mmCIF file of C-alpha atoms and ligand atoms in Angstrom:
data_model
loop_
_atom_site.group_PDB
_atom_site.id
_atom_site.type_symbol
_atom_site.label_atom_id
_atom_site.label_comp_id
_atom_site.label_asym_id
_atom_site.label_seq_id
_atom_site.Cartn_x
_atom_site.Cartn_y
_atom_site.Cartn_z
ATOM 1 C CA UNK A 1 12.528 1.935 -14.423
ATOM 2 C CA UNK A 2 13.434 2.966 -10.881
ATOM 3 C CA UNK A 3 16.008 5.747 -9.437
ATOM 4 C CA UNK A 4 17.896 3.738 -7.184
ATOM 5 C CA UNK A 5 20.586 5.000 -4.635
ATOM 6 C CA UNK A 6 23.830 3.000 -4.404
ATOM 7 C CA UNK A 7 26.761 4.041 -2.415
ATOM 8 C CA UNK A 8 26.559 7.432 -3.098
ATOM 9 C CA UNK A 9 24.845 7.933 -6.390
ATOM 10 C CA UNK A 10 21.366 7.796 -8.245
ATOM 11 C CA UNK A 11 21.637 5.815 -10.968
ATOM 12 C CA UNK A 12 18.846 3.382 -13.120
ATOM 13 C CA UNK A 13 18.373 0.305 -10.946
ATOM 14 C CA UNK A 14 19.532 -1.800 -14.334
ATOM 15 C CA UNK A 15 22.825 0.073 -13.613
ATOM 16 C CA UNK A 16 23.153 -0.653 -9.902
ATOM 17 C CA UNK A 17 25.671 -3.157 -9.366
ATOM 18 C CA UNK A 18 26.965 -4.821 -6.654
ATOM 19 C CA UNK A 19 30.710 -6.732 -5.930
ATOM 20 C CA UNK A 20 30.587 -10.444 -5.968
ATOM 21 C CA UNK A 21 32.425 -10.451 -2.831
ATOM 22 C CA UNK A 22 30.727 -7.896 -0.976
ATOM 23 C CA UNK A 23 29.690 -9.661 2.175
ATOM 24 C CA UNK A 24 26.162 -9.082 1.832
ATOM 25 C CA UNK A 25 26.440 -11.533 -0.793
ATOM 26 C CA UNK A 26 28.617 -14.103 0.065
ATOM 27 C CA UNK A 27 27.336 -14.362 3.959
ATOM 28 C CA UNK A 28 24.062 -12.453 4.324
ATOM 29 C CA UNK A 29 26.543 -9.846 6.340
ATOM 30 C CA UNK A 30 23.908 -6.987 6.484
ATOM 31 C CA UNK A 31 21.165 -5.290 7.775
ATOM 32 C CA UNK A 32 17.808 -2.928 6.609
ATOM 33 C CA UNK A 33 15.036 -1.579 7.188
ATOM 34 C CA UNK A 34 11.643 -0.946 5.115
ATOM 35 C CA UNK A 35 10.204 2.840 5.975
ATOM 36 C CA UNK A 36 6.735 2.894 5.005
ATOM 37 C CA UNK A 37 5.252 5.996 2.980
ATOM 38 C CA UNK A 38 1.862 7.491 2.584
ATOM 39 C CA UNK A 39 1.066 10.589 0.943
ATOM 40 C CA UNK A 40 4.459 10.957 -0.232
ATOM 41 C CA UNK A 41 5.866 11.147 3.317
ATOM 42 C CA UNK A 42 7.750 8.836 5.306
ATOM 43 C CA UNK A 43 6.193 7.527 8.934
ATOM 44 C CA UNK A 44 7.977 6.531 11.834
ATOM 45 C CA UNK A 45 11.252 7.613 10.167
ATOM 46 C CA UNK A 46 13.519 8.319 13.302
ATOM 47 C CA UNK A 47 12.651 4.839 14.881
ATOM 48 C CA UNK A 48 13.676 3.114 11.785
ATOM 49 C CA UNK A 49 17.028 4.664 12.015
ATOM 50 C CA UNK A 50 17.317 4.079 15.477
ATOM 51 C CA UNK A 51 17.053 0.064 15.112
ATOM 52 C CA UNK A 52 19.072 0.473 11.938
ATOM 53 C CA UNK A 53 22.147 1.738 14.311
ATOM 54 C CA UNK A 54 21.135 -1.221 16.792
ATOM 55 C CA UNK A 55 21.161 -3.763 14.062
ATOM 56 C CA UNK A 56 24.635 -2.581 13.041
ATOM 57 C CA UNK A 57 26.235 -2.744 16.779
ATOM 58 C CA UNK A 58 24.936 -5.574 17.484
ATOM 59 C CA UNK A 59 26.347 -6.921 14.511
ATOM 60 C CA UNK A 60 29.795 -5.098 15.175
ATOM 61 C CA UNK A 61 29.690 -3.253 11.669
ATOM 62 C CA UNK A 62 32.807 -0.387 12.551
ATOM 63 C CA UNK A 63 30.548 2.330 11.267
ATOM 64 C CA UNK A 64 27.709 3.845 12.268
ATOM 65 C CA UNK A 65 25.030 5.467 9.667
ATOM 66 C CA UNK A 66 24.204 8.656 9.331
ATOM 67 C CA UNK A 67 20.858 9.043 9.859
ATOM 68 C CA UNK A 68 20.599 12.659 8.473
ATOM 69 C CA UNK A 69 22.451 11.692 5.500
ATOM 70 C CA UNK A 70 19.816 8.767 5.152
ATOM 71 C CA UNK A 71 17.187 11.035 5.745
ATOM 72 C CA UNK A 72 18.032 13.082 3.075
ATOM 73 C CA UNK A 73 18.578 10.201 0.464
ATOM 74 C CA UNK A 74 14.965 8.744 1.651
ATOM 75 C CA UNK A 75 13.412 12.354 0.599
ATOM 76 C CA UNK A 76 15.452 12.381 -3.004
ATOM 77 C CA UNK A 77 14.427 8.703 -3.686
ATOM 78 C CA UNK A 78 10.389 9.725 -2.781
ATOM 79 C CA UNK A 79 11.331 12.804 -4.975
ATOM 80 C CA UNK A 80 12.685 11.322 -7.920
ATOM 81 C CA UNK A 81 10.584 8.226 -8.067
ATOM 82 C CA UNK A 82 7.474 10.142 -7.677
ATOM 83 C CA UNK A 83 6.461 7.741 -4.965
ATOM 84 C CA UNK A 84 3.189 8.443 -2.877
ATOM 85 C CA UNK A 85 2.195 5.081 -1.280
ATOM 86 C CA UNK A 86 4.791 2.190 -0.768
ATOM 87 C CA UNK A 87 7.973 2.112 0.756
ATOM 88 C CA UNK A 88 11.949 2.525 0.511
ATOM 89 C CA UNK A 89 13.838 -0.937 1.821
ATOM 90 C CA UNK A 90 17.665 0.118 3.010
ATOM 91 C CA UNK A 91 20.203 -2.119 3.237
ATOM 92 C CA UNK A 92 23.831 -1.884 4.493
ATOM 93 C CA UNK A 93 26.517 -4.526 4.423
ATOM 94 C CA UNK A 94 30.023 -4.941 6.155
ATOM 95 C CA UNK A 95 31.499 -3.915 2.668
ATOM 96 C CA UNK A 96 33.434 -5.548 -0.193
ATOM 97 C CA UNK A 97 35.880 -8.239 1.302
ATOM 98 C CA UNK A 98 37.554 -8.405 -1.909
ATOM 99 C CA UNK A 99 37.797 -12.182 -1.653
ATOM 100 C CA UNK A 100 35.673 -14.262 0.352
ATOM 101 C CA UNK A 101 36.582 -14.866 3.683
ATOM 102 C CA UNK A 102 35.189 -15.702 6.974
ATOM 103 C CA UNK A 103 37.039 -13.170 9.047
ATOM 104 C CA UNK A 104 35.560 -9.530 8.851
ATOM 105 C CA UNK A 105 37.362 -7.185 6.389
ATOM 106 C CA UNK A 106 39.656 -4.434 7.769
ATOM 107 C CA UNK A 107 37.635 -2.217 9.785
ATOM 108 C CA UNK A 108 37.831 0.767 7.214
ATOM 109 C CA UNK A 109 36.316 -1.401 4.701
ATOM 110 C CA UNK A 110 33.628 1.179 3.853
ATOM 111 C CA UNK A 111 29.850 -0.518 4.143
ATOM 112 C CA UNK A 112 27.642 -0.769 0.752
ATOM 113 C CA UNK A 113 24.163 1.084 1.483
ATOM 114 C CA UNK A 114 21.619 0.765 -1.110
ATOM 115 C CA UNK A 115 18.059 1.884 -1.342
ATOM 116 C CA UNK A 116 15.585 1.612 -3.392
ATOM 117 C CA UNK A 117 11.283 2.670 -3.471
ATOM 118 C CA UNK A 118 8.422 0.134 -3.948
ATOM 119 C CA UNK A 119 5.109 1.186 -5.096
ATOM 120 C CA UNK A 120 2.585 -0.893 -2.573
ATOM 121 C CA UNK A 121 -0.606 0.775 -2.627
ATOM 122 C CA UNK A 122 -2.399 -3.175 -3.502
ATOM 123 C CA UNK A 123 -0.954 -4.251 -0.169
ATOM 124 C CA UNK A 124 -1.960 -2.199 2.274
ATOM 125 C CA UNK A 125 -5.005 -2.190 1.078
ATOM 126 C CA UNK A 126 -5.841 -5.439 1.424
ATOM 127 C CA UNK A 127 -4.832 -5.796 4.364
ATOM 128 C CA UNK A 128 -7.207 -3.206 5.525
ATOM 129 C CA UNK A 129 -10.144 -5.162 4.175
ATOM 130 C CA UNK A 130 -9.839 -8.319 4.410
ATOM 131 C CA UNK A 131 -8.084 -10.618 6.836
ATOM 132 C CA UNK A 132 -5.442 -13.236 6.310
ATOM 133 C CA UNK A 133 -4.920 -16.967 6.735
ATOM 134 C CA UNK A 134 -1.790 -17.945 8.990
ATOM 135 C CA UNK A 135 -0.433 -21.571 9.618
ATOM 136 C CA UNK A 136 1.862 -22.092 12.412
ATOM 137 C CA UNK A 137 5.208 -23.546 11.731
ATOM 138 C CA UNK A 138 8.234 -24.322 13.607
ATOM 139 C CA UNK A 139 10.642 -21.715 14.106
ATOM 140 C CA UNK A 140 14.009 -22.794 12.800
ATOM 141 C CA UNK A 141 15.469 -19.266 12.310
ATOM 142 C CA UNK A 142 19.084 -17.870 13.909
ATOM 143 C CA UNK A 143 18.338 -17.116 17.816
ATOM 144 C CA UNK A 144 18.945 -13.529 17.217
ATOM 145 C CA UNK A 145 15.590 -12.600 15.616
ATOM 146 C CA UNK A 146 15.965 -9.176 17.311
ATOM 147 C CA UNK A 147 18.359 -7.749 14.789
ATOM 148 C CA UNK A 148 16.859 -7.014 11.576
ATOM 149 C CA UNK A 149 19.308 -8.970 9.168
ATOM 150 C CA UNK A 150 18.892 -10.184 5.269
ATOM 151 C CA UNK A 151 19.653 -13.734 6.410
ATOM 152 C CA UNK A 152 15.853 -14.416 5.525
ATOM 153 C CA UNK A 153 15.817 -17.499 3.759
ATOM 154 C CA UNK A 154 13.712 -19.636 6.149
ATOM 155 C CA UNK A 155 11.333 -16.726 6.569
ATOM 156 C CA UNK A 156 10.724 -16.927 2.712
ATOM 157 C CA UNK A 157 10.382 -20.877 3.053
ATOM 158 C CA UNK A 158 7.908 -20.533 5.386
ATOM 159 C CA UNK A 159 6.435 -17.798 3.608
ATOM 160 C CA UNK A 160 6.236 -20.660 0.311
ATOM 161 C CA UNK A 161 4.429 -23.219 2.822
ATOM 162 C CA UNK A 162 2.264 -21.314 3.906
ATOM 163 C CA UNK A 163 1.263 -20.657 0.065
ATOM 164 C CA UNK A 164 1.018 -24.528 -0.453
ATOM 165 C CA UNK A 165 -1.453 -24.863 2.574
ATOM 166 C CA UNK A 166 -3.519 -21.851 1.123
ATOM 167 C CA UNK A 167 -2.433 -19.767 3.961
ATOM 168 C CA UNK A 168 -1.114 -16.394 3.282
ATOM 169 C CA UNK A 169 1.477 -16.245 5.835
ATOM 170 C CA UNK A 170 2.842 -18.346 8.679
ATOM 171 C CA UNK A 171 2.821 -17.547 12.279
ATOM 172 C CA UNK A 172 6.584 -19.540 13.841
ATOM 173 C CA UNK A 173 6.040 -21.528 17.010
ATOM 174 C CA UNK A 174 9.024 -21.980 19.580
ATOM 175 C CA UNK A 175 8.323 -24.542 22.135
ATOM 176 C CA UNK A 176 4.844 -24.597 21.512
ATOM 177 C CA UNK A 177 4.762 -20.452 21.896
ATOM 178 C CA UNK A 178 3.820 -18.082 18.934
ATOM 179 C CA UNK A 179 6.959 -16.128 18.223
ATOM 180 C CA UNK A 180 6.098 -14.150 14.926
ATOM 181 C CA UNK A 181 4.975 -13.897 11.964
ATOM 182 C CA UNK A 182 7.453 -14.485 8.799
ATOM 183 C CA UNK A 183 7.532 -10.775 8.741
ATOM 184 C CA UNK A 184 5.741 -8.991 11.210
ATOM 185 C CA UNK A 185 4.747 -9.213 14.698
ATOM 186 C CA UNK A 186 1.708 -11.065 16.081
ATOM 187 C CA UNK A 187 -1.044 -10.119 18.361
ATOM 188 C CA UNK A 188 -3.993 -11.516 19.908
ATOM 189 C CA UNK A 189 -7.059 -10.387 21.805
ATOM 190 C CA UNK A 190 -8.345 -12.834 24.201
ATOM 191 C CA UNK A 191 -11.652 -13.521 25.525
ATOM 192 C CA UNK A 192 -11.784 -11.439 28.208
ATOM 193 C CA UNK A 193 -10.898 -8.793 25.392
ATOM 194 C CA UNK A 194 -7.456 -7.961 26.804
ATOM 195 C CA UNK A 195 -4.548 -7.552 24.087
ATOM 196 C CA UNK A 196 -2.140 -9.619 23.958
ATOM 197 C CA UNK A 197 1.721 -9.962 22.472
ATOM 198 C CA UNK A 198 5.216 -11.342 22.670
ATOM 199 C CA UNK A 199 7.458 -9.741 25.342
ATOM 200 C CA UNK A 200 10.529 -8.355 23.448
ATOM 201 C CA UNK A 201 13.786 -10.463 23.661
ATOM 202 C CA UNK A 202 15.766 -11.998 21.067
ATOM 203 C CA UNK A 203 13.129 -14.210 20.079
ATOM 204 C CA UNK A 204 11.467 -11.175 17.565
ATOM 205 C CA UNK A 205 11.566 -8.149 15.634
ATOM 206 C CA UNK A 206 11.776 -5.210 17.785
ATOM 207 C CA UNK A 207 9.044 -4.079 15.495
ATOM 208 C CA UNK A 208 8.508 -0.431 15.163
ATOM 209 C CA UNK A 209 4.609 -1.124 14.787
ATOM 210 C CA UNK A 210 4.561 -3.200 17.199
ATOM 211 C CA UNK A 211 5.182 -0.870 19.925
ATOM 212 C CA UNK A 212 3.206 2.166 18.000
ATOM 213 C CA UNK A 213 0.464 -0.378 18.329
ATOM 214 C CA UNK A 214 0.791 -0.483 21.669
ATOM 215 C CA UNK A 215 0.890 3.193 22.221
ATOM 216 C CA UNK A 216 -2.018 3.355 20.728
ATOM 217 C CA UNK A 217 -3.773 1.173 22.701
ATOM 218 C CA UNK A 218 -3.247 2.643 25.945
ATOM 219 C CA UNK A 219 -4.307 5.687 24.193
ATOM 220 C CA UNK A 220 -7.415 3.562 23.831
ATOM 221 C CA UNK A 221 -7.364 3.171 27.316
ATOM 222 C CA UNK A 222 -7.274 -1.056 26.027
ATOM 223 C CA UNK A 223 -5.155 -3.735 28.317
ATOM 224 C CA UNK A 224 -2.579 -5.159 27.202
ATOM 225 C CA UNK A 225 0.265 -7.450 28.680
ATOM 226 C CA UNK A 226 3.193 -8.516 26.974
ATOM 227 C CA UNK A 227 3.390 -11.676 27.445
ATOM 228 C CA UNK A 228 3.785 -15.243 25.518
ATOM 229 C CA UNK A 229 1.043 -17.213 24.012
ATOM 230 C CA UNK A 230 0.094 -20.819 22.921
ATOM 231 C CA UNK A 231 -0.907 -21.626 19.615
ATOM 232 C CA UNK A 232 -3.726 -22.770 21.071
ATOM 233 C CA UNK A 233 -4.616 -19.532 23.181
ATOM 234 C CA UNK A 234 -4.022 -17.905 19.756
ATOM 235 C CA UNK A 235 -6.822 -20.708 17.950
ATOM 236 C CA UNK A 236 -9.076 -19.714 20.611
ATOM 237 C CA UNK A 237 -8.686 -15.970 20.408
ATOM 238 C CA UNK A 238 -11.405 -13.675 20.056
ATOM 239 C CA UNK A 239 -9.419 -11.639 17.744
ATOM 240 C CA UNK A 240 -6.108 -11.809 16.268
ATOM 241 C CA UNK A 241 -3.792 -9.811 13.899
ATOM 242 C CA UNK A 242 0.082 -8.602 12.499
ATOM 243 C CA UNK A 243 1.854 -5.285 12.667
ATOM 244 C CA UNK A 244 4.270 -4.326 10.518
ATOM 245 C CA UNK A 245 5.607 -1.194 8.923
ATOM 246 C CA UNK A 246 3.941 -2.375 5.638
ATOM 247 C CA UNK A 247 0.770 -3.547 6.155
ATOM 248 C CA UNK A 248 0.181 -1.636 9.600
ATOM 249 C CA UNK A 249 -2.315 -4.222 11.295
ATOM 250 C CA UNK A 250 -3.452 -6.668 9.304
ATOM 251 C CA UNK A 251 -6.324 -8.866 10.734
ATOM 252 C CA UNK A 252 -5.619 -12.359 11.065
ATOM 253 C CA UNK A 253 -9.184 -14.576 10.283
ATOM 254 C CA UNK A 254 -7.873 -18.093 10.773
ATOM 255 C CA UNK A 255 -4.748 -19.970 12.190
ATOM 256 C CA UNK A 256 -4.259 -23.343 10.787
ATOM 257 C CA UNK A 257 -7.768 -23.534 9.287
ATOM 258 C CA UNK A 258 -9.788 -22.328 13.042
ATOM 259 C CA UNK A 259 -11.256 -19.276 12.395
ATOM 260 C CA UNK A 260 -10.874 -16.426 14.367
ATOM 261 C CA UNK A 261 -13.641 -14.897 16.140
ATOM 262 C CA UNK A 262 -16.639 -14.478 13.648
ATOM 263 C CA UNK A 263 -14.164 -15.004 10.942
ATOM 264 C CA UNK A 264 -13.911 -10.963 9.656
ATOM 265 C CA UNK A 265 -11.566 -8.582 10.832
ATOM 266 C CA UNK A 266 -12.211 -7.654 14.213
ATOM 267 C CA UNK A 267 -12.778 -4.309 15.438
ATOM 268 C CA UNK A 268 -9.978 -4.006 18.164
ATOM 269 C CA UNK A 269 -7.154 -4.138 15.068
ATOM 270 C CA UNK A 270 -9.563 -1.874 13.031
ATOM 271 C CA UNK A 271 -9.237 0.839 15.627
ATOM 272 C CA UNK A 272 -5.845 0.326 16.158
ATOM 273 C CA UNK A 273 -4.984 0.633 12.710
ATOM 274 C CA UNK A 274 -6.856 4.055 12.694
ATOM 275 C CA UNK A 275 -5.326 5.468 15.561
ATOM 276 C CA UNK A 276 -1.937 4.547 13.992
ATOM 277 C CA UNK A 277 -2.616 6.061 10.821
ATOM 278 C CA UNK A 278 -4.068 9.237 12.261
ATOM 279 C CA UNK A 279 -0.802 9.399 14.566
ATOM 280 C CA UNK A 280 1.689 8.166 12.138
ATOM 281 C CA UNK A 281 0.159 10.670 9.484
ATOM 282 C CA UNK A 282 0.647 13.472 12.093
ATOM 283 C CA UNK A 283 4.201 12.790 12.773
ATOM 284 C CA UNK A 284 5.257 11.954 9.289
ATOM 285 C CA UNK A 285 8.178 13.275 7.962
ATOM 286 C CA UNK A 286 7.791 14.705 4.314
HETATM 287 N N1 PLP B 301 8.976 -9.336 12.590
HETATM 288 C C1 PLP B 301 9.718 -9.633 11.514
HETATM 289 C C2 PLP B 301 10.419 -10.948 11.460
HETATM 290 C C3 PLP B 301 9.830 -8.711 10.452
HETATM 291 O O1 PLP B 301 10.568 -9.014 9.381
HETATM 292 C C4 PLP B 301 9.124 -7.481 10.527
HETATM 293 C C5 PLP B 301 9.215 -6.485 9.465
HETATM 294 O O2 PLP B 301 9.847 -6.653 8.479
HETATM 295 C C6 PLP B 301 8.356 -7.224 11.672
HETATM 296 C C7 PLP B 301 8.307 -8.164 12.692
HETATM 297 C C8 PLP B 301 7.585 -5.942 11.816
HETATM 298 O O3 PLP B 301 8.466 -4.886 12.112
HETATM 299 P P1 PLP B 301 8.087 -3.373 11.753
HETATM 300 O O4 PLP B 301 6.805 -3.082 12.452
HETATM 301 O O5 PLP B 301 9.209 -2.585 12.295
HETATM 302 O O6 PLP B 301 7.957 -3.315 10.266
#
């Protein structure tokens, strides 16, 4: 049994319960964020809040959350969950409608924020080991990608195909260009052993790994160019991987059955992955 936070209190997460008309139910009307921990502490904390408050603008919620007040809730849940390695997944919707309705709710309809910890020491991991099948797959989600909503059914579809092909996650094509993966960003490293991913727009996930990964790499003194790619550039890559606040970089081995380079996680990732974790580790907030 977990210690969950809901609108203001700690309760068992049996107890938590939620309005059927709150408008995270009935239209998906909300936003989160998933704040990785290690070690009991919480990395990259303050840009995790900061595309929290984006999400909600750009959405129009009439509040804006309190990132202290989160902060503190984030260190209580890690407290009273005893939680070392996983994460705590936020969410905030425009409220309880009290009917359903397709017009937002007054504006001082207070939001519902809930939180809760995941232990995910398995995951990350893995990912660190051993690399991952993707399959590429249209993408047929919302055009506003950039704003981290729960509207994530097709992500989870895709997420169930790529299961059926053996895959373990899929990489979504627009107009024959990799956009990302079902839930993280993707990178490649080219022949010429340059790094390579998707300029930000509204395509993707502003991911917070994303650009710590690219920190890190001109730390590394590595090239990089943001920049769209081909599934087929991506095939022919001499290296590829995902970022996300989860798994960190997770090397990709094969896209649509090619594999990738000599088929084993390649070392560019590998390094990347350390210098994150060494940085992340540094700045963490416990
Ligand atoms: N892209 C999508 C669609 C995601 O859902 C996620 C994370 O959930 C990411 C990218 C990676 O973002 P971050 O590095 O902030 O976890």
């Amino acid at each position: 049994m977990r210690t969950v936070y809901l609108n203001g209190e700690y309760i068992p997460d049996t107890e938590a319960k939620v309005s059927i008309f709150d408008r995270g139910f009935l239209f998906a009307d909300a936003i989160y964020e998933v704040t990785l921990v290690l070690d009991g502490k919480l990395i990259d904390f303050p840009n995790h809040m900061q595309r929290l408050k984006r999400s909600a603008r750009e959405l129009q919620f009439p509040f804006v959350p309190d990132v202290d007040q989160l902060l503190e809730v984030h260190r209580e849940l890690i407290r009273r969950n005893g939680l070392v390695d996983g994460q705590i997944y936020i969410q905030i919707t425009r409220g309880n409608a009290l009917d359903r309705d397709f017009a937002f709710p007054p504006a001082d309809t207070p939001g519902t924020i809930l939180m809760f910890t995941q232990v995910r020491t398995a995951a990350l991991d893995q990912a660190m080991k051993s690399g991952k099948a993707v399959v590429t797959m249209a993408d047929l989600r919302w055009q506003r990608s950039d704003i981290k909503t729960v509207q994530l059914l097709y992500s989870s579809i895709a997420k169930m195909e790529a299961g059926r092909k053996r895959a373990d996650d899929a990489w979504l094509v627009r107009d024959g260009l990799i956009t990302e993966g079902t839930n993280n960003n993707a990178f490649i490293v080219t022949k010429d052993g340059r790094l390579v991913t998707r300029p930000l727009s509204t395509d993707i996930l502003h991911g917070i790994t994303r650009k710590a990964v690219l920190d890190c790499a001109k730390e590394m003194g590595l090239e990089f160019v943001e920049r769209t790619f081909s599934v087929e550039e991506a095939r022919q890559a001499k290296e590829a991987f995902s970022t996300s606040a989860t798994t960190i970089v997770a090397a990709v081995t094969s896209i649509d059955g090619v594999v990738i380079g000599d088929g084993k996680p390649g070392p560019v990732g590998a390094k990347l992955r350390e210098i994150y974790l060494r940085k992340g580790l540094d700045a963490a907030i416990g």
